[in-house]
Coordinates of C-alpha atoms and ligand atoms in Angstrom, one line a residue:
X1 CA 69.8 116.1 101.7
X2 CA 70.4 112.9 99.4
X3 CA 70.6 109.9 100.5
X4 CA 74.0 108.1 100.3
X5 CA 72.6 104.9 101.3
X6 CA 69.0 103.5 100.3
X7 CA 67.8 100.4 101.8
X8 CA 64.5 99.2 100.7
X9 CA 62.6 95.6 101.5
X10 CA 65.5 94.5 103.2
X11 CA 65.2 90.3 104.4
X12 CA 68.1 88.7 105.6
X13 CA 68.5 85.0 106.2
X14 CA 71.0 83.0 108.4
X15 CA 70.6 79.6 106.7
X16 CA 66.8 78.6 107.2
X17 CA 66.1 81.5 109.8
X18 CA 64.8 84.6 108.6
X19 CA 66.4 87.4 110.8
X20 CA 64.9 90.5 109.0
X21 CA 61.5 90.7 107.2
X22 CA 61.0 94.2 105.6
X23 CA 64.0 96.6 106.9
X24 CA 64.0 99.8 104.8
X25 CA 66.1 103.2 105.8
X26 CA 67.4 106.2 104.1
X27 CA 71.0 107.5 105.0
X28 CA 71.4 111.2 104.1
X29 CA 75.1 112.3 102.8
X30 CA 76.5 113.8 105.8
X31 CA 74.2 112.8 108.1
X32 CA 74.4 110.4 111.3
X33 CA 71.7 107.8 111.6
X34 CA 70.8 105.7 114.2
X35 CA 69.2 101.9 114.3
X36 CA 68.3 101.3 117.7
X37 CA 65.9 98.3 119.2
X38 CA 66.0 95.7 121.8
X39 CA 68.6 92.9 121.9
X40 CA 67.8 90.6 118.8
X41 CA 65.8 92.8 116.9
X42 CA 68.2 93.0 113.9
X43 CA 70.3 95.9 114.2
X44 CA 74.0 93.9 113.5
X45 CA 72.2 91.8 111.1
X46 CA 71.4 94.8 108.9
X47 CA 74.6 96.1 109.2
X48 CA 76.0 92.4 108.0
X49 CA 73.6 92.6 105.1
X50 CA 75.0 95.8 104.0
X51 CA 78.4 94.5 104.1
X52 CA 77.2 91.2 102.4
X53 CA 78.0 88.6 105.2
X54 CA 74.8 87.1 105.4
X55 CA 72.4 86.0 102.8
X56 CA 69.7 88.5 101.7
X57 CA 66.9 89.7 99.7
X58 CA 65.7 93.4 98.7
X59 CA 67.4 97.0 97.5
X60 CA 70.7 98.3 98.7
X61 CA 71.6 101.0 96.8
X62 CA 74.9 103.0 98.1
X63 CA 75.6 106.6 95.7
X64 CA 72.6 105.4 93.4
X65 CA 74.7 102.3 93.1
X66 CA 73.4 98.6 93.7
X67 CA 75.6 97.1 95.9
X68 CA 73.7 94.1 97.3
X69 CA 75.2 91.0 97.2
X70 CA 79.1 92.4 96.1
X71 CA 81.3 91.0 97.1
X72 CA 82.6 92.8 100.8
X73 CA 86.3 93.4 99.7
X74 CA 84.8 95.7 96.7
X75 CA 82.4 97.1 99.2
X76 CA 85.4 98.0 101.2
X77 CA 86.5 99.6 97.7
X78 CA 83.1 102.0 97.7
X79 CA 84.4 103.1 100.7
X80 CA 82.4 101.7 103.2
X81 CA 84.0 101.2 106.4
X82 CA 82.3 98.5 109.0
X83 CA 83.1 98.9 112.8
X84 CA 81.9 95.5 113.8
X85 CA 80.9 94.1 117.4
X86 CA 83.1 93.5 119.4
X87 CA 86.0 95.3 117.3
X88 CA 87.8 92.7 116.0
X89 CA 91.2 94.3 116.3
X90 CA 94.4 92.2 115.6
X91 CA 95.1 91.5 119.0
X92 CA 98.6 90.7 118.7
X93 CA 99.7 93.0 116.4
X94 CA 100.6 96.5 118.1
X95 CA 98.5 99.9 117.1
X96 CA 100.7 100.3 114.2
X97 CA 100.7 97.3 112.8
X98 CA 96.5 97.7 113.0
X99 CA 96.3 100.8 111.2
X100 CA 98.7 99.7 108.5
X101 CA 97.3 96.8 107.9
X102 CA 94.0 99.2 106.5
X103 CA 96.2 100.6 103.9
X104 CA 97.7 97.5 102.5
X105 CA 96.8 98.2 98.9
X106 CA 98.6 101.7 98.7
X107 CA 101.9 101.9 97.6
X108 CA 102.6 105.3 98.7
X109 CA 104.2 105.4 102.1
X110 CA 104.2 109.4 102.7
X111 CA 100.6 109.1 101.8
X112 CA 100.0 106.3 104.6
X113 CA 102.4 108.4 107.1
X114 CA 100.0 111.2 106.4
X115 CA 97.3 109.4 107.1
X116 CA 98.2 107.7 110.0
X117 CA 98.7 110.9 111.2
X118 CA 95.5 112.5 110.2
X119 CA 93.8 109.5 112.1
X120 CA 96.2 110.0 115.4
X121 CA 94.7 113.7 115.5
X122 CA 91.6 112.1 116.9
X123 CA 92.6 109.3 118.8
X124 CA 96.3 111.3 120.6
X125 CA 95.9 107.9 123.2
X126 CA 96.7 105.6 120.4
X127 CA 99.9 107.2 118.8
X128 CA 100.9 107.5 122.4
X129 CA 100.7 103.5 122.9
X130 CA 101.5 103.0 118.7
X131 CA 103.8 99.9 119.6
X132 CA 101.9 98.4 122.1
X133 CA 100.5 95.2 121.3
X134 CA 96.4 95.8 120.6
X135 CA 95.6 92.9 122.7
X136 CA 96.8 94.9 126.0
X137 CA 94.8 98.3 125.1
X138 CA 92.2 99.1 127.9
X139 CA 88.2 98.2 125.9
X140 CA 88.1 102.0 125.3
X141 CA 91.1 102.0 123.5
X142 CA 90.4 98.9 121.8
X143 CA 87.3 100.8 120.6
X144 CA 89.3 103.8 119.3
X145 CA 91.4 101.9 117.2
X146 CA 88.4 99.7 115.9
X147 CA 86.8 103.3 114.8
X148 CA 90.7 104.6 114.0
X149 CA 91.4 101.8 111.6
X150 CA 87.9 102.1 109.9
X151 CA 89.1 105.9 109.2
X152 CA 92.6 104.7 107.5
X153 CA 90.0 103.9 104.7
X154 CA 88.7 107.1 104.3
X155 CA 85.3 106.3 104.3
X156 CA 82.3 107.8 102.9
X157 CA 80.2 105.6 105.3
X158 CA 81.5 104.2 108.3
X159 CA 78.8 101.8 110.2
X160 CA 79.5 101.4 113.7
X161 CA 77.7 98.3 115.6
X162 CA 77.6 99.0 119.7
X163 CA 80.4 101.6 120.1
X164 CA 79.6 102.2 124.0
X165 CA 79.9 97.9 124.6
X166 CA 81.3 97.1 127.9
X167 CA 83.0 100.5 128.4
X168 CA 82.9 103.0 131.7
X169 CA 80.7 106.1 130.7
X170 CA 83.0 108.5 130.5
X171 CA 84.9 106.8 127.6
X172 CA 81.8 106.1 125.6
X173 CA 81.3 110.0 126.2
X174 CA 85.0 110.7 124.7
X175 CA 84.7 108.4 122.2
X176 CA 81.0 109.6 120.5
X177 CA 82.8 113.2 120.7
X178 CA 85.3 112.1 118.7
X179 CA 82.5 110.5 116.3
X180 CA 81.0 114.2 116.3
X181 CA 84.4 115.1 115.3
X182 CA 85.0 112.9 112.5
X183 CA 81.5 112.9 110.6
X184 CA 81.8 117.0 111.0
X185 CA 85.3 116.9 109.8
X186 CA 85.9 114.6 107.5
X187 CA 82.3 114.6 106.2
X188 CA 82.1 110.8 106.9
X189 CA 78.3 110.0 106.8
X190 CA 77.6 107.2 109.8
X191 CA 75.3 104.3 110.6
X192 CA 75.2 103.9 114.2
X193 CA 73.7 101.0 115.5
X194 CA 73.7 101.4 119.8
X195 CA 72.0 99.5 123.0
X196 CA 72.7 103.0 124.7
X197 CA 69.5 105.1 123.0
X198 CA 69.9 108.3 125.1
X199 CA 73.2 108.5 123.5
X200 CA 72.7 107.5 120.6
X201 CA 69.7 110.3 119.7
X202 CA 71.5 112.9 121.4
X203 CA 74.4 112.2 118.3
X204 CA 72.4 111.7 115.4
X205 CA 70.7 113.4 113.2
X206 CA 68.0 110.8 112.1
X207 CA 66.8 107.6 113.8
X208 CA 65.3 104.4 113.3
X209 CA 63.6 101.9 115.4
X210 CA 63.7 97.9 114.5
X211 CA 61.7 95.6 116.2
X212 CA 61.9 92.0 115.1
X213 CA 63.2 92.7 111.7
X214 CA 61.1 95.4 110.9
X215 CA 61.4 99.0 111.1
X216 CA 58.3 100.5 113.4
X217 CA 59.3 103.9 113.4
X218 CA 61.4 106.6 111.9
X219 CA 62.4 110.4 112.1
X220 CA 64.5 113.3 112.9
X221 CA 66.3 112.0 116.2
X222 CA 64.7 115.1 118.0
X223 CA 61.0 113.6 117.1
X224 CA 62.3 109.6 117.7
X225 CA 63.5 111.2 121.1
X226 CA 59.8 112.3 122.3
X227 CA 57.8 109.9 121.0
X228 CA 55.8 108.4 124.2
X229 CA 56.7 104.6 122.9
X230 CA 60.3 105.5 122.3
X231 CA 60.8 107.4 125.3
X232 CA 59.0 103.9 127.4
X233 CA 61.0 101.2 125.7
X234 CA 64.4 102.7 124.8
X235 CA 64.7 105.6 127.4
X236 CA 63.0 104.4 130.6
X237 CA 61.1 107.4 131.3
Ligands
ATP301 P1 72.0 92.5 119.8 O1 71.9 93.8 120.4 O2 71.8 91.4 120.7 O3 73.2 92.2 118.9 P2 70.6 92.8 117.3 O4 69.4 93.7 117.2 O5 71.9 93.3 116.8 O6 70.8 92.4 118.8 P3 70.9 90.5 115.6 O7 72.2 90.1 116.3 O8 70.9 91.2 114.3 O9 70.1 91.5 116.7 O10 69.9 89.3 115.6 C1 68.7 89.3 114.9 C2 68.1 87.9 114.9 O11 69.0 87.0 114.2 C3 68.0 87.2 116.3 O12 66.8 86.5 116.4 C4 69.2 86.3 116.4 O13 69.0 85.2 117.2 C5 69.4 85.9 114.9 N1 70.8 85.6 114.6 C6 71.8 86.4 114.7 N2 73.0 85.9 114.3 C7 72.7 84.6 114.0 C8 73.4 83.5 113.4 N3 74.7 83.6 113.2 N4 72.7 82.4 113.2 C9 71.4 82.3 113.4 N5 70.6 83.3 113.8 C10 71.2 84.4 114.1

């Protein structure tokens, strides 16, 4: 498979502090990769440096394309959709409102019905609450319109930082389904970067493992899975 994205020496720096040191991963087209490590080991950060919202050093090449240090709104543009912590959903705008706001620069408004609609295929709890203000959607909901509004963009790459945060089991269940769903369907490759490892190998295709700013391992998710250090640190067993 090609690689969509190519990351390569990747340092990332919040002011003086150097948050990641040498962080390089392949993401193949179609695929669904997986950045896992302990808390402050640098998994949002590289997500942030993808999307250019912290400072950084090294390759990122997206589609054999540079993209390091563009500008996020013409990152956006390549099609790369960013799911970040803690959702950041317009709270008091309603689901509508949300999904709309996604599509701002087309001017076709069949083509955005159509594509709401598309999106509410996956996500049938959010046309059912569509003018209900965001800010009263349960977390899981909260979540699927995070992941639903990432989709109005029609992403090649959608990068998705702690999906399963804060929510009851069987949501984070319904909700990486529905991930299975979209990367199969709509051929949207996906950077997944989860607390929840178990979860998060058992969905992806390839994995990576970050430990203080570096990457100490990588593989088929199958491999990652039984490898006696993995299976000790991120796994518990
Ligand atoms: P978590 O699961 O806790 O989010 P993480 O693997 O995503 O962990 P990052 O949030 O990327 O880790 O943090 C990596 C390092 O960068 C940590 O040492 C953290 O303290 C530092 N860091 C993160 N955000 C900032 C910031 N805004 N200013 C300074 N340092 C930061």
């Amino acid at each position: 498979m090609a690689s969509l994205l190519e990351v390569k020496g990747l340092k990332a720096f919040y002011g003086q502090t150097q948050s990641l040191y040498d962080v390089g991963f392949d993401i193949p087209t179609g695929g669904i990769t997986t950045l896992l490590g302990a808390n402050g080991a640098g998994k949002t950060t590289t997500l942030r440096a993808i999307c250019n919202m912290v400072r950084t050093d090294g390759t990122i090449r997206f589609d054999g394309k540079d993209i390091r240090g563009m500008a996020t709104e013409e990152i956006v543009r390549q099609r790369i959709a960013h799911v970040p912590e803690g959702r950041g959903t317009f709270t008091t705008l309603t689901v509508d409102e949300n999904l709309r706001i996604a599509a701002y620069t087309r001017k076709d408004k069949q083509g955005v019905k159509d594509e709401l609609e598309r999106v509410f295929a996956y996500f049938p709890r959010l046309k059912e609450r569509i003018q209900q203000q965001a800010g009263t959607l349960s977390g899981g909901e909260q979540q699927m319109l995070a992941i639903a509004r990432a989709l109005m963009l029609k992403p090649r790459l959608m990068l998705l930082d702690e999906p399963s945060f804060g929510l009851a089991p069987l949501i984070v269940l319904e909700i990486f389904r529905i991930l299975r769903r979209i990367n199969e369907e709509e051929k949207v490759s996906i950077l997944l970067v989860e607390q929840n490892a178990a979860l998060a190998l058992d969905l992806a295709t390839h994995a990576y493992v970050l430990e203080t700013g570096k990457v100490v391992m990588s593989g088929p998710s199958d491999v990652v899975k039984n490898d006696e250090n993995v299976r000790k640190s991120y796994l518990g067993y």
